[in-house]
PDB file of C-alpha atoms in Angstrom:
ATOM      1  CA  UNK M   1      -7.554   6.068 -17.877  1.00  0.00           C
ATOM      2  CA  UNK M   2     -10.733   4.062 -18.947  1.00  0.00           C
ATOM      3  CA  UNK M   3     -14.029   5.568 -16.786  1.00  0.00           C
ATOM      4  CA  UNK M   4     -15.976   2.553 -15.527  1.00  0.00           C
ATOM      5  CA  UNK M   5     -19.591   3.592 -15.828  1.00  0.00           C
ATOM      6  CA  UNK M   6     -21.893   3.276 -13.440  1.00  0.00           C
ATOM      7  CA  UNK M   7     -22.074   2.257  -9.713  1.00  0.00           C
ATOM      8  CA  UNK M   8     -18.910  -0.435  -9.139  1.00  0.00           C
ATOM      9  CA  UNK M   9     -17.757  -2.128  -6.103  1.00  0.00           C
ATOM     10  CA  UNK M  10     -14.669  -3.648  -5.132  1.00  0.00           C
ATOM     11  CA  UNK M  11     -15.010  -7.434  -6.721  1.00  0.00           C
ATOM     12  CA  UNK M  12     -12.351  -8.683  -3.805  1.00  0.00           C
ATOM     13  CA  UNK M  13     -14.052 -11.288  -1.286  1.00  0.00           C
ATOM     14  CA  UNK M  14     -12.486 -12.153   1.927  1.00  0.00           C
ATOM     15  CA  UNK M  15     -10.001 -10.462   4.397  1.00  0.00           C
ATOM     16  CA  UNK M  16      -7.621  -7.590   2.977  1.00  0.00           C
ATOM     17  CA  UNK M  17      -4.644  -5.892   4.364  1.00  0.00           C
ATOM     18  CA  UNK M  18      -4.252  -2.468   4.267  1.00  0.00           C
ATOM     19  CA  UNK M  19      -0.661  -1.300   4.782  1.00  0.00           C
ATOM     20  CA  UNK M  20       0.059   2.243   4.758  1.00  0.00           C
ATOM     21  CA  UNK M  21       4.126   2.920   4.478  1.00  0.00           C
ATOM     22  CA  UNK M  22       5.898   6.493   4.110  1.00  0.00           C
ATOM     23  CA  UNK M  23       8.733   8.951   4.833  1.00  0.00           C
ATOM     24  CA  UNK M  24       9.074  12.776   6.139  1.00  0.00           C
ATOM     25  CA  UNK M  25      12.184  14.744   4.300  1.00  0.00           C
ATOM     26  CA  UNK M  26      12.813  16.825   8.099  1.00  0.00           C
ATOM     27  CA  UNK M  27      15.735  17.909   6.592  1.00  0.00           C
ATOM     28  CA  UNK M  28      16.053  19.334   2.824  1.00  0.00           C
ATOM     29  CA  UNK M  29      19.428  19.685   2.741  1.00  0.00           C
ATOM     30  CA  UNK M  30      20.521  16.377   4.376  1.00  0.00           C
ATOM     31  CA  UNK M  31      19.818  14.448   0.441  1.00  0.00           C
ATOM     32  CA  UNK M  32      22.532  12.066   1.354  1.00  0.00           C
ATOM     33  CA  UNK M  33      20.020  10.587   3.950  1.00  0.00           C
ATOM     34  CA  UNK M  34      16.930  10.822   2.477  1.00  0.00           C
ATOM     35  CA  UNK M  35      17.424  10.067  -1.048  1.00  0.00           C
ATOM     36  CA  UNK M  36      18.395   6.780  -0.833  1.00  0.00           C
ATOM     37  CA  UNK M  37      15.406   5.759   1.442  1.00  0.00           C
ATOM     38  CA  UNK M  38      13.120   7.767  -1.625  1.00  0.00           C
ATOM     39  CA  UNK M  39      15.485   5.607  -3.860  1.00  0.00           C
ATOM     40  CA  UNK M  40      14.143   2.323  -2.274  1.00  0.00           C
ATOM     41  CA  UNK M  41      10.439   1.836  -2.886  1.00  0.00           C
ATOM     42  CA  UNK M  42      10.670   1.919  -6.899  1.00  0.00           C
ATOM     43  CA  UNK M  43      13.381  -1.673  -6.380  1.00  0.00           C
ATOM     44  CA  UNK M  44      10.380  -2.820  -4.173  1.00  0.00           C
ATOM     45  CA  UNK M  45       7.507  -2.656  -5.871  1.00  0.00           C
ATOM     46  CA  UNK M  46       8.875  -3.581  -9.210  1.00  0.00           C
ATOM     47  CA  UNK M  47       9.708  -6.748  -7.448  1.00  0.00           C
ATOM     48  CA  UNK M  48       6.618  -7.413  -5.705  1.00  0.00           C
ATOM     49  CA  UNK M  49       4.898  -6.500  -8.995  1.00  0.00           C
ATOM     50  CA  UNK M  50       6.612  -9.051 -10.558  1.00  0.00           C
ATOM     51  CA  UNK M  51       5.574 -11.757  -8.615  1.00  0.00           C
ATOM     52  CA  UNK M  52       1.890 -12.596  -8.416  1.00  0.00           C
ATOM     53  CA  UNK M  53       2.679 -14.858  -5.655  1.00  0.00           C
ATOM     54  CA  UNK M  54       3.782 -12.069  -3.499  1.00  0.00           C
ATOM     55  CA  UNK M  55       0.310 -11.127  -2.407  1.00  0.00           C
ATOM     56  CA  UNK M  56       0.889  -7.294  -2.981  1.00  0.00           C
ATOM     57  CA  UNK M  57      -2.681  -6.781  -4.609  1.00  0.00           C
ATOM     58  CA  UNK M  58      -2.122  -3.164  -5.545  1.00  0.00           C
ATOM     59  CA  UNK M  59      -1.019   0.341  -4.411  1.00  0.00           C
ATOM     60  CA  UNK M  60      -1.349   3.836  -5.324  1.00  0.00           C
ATOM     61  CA  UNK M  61       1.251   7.067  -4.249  1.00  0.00           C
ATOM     62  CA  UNK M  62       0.412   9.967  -2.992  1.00  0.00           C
ATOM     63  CA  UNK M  63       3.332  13.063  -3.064  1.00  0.00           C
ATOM     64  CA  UNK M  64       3.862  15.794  -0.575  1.00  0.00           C
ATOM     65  CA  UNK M  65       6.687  18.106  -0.441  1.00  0.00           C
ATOM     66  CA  UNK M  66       8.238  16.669   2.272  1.00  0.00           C
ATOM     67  CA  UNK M  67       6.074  13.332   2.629  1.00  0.00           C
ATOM     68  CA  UNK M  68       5.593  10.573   0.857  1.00  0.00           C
ATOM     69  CA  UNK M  69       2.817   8.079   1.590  1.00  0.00           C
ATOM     70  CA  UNK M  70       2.017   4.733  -0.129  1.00  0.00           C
ATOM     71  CA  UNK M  71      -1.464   2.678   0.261  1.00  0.00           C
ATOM     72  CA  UNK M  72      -0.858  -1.150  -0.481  1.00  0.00           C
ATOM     73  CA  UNK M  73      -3.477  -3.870  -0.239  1.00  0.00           C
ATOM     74  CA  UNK M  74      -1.882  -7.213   0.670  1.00  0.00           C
ATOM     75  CA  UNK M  75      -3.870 -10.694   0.711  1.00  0.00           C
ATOM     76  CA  UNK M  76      -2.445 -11.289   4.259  1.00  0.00           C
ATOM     77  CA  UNK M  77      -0.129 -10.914   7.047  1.00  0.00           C
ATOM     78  CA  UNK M  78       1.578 -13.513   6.548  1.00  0.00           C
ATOM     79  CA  UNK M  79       2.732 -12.701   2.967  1.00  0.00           C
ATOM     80  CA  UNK M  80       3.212  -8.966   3.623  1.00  0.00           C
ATOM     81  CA  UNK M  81       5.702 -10.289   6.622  1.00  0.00           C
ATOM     82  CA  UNK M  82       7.419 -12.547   4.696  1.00  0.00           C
ATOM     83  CA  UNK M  83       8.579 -10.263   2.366  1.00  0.00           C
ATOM     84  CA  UNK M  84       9.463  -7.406   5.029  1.00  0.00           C
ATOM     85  CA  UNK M  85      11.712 -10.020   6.284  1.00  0.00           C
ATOM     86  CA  UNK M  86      13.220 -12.069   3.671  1.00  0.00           C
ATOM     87  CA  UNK M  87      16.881 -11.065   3.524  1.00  0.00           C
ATOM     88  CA  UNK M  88      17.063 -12.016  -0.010  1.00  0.00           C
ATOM     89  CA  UNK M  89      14.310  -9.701  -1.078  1.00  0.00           C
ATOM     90  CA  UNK M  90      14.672  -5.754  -1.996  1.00  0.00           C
ATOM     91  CA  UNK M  91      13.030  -4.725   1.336  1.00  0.00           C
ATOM     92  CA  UNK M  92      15.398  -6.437   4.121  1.00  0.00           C
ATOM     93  CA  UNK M  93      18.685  -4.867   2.673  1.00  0.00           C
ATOM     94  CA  UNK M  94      16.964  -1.390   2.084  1.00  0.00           C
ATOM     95  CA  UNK M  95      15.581  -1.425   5.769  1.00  0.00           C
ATOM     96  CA  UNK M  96      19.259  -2.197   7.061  1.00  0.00           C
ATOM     97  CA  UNK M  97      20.626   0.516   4.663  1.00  0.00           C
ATOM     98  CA  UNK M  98      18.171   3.050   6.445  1.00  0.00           C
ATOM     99  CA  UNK M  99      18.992   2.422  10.134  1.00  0.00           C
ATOM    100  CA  UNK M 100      22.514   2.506   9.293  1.00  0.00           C
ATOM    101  CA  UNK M 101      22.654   5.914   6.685  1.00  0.00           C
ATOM    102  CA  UNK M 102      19.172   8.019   7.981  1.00  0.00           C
ATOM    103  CA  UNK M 103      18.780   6.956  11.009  1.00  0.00           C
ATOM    104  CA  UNK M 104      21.494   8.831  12.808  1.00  0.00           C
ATOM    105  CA  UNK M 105      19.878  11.783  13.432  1.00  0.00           C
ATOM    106  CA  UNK M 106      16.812  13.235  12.278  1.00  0.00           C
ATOM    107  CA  UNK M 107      16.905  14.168   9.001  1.00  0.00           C
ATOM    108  CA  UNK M 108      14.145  11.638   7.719  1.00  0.00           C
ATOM    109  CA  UNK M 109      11.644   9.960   8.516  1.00  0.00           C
ATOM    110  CA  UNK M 110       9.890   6.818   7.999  1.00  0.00           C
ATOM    111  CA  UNK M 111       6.548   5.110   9.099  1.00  0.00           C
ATOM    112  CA  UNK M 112       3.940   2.621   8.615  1.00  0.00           C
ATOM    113  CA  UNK M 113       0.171   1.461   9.612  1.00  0.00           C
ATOM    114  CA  UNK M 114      -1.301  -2.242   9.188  1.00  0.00           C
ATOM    115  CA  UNK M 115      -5.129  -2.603   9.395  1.00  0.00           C
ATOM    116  CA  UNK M 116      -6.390  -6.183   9.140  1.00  0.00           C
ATOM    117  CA  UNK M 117      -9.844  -5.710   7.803  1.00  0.00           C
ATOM    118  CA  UNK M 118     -11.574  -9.151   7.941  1.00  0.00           C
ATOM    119  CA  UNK M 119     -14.096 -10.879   5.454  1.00  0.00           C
ATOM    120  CA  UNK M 120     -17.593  -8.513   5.072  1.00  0.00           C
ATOM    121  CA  UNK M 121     -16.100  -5.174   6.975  1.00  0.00           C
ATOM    122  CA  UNK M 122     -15.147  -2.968   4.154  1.00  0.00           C
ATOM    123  CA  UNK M 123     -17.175  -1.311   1.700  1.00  0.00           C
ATOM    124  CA  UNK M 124     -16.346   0.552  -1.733  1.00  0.00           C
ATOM    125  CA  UNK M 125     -18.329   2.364  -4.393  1.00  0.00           C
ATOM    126  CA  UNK M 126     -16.881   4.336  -7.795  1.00  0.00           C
ATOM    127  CA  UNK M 127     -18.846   6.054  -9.568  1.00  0.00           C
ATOM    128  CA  UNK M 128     -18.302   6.798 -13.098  1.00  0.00           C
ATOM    129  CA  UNK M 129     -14.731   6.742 -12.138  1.00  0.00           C
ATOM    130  CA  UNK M 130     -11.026   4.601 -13.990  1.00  0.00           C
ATOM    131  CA  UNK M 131     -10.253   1.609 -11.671  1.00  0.00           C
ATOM    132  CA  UNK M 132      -8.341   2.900  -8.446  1.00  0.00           C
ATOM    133  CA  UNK M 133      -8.133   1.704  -4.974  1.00  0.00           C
ATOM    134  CA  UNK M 134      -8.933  -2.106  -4.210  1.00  0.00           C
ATOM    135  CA  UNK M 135     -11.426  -1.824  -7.257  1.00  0.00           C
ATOM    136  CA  UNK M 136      -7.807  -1.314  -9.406  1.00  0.00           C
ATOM    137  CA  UNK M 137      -6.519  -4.637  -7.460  1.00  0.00           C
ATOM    138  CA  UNK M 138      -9.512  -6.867  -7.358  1.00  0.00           C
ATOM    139  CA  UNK M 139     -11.499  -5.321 -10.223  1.00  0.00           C
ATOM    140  CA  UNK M 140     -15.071  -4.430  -9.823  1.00  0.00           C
ATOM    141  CA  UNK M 141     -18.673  -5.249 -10.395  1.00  0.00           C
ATOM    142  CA  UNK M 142     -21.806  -3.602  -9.945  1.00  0.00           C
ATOM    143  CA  UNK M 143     -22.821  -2.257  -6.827  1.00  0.00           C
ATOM    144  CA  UNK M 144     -26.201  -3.193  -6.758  1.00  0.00           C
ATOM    145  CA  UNK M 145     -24.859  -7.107  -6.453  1.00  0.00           C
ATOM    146  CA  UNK M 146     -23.466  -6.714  -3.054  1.00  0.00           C
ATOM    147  CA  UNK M 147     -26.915  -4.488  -2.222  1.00  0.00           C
ATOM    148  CA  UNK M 148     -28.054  -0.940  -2.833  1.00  0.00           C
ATOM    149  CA  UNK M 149     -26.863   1.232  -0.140  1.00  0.00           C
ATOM    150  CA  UNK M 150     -23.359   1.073   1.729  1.00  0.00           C
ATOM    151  CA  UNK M 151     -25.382  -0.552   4.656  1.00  0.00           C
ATOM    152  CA  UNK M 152     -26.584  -3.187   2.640  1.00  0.00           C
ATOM    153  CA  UNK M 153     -22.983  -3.769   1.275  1.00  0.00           C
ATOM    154  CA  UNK M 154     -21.732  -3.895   4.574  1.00  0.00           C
ATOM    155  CA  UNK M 155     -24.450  -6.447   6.113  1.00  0.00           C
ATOM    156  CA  UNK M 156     -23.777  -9.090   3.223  1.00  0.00           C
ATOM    157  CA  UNK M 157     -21.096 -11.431   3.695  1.00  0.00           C
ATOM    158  CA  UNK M 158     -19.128 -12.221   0.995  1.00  0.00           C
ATOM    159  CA  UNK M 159     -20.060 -15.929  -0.544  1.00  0.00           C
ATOM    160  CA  UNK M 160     -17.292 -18.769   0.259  1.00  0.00           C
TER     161      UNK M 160
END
């Protein structure tokens, strides 16, 4: 990966979605229930990647030994709901798959968090670091355009 130099910030402008999905194995043993729901994000995301009208702006994976946990930034609600409940999308048949195969029981788990973060209330900085994070989705520029300290970043509203 390419190090950025300098101070960056997040180019994006505007509200952002922050969706947080992810499964618990409970179980090791009980595969047949929890592999399939592992099996489902890849189908997902190459979809969503696929389609730049989706509004899935980026995501990054973290691995656990029994947890899995995703970080996506969306451009809305709206667009992040849409796909959830399209039934002729990756996600609606997978979800159905779930409550009828892992569900039974408790041998995995799965969860998610939405945070609606509107226009001006976030604030990112990388320094000397590769594009990750909503600076990998939106790109970056310096920091000292949106202000010199985190404060500063946080006071400015973006320009519409």
């Amino acid at each position: 990966m390419d190090v950025v130099e300098g101070r960056q910030t997040a180019a994006h402008e505007g509200e952002i979605v922050v969706f947080l999905i992810g499964m618990r194995v409970n179980k090791l043993r009980a595969w047949r229930q929890w592999l399939p729901v592992a099996k489902g994000m890849g189908p997902m995301l190459r979809e969503l990647s696929e389609d730049p009208d989706s509004g899935l702006l980026g995501f990054r994976s973290f691995f656990g030994l029994r947890n899995t946990t995703m970080l996506q930034y969306w451009e809305s609600t709206e667009k992040l709901q849409a796909f959830a409940n399209d039934p002729d999308r990756t996600h609606r048949p997978a979800w159905t798959e779930f409550y009828k195969l892992a569900y039974k029981g408790n041998n995995v788990g799965i969860w998610h968090e939405t945070y609606v973060v509107p226009a001006g209330n976030f604030e990112t900085i990388y320094g000397n670091m590769p594009l990750l994070g909503l600076g990998k989705a939106s790109g970056v520029v310096p920091a000292n355009k949106r202000g010199r300290t985190a404060a500063e970043r946080l006071a400015k509203k973006p320009v519409s």
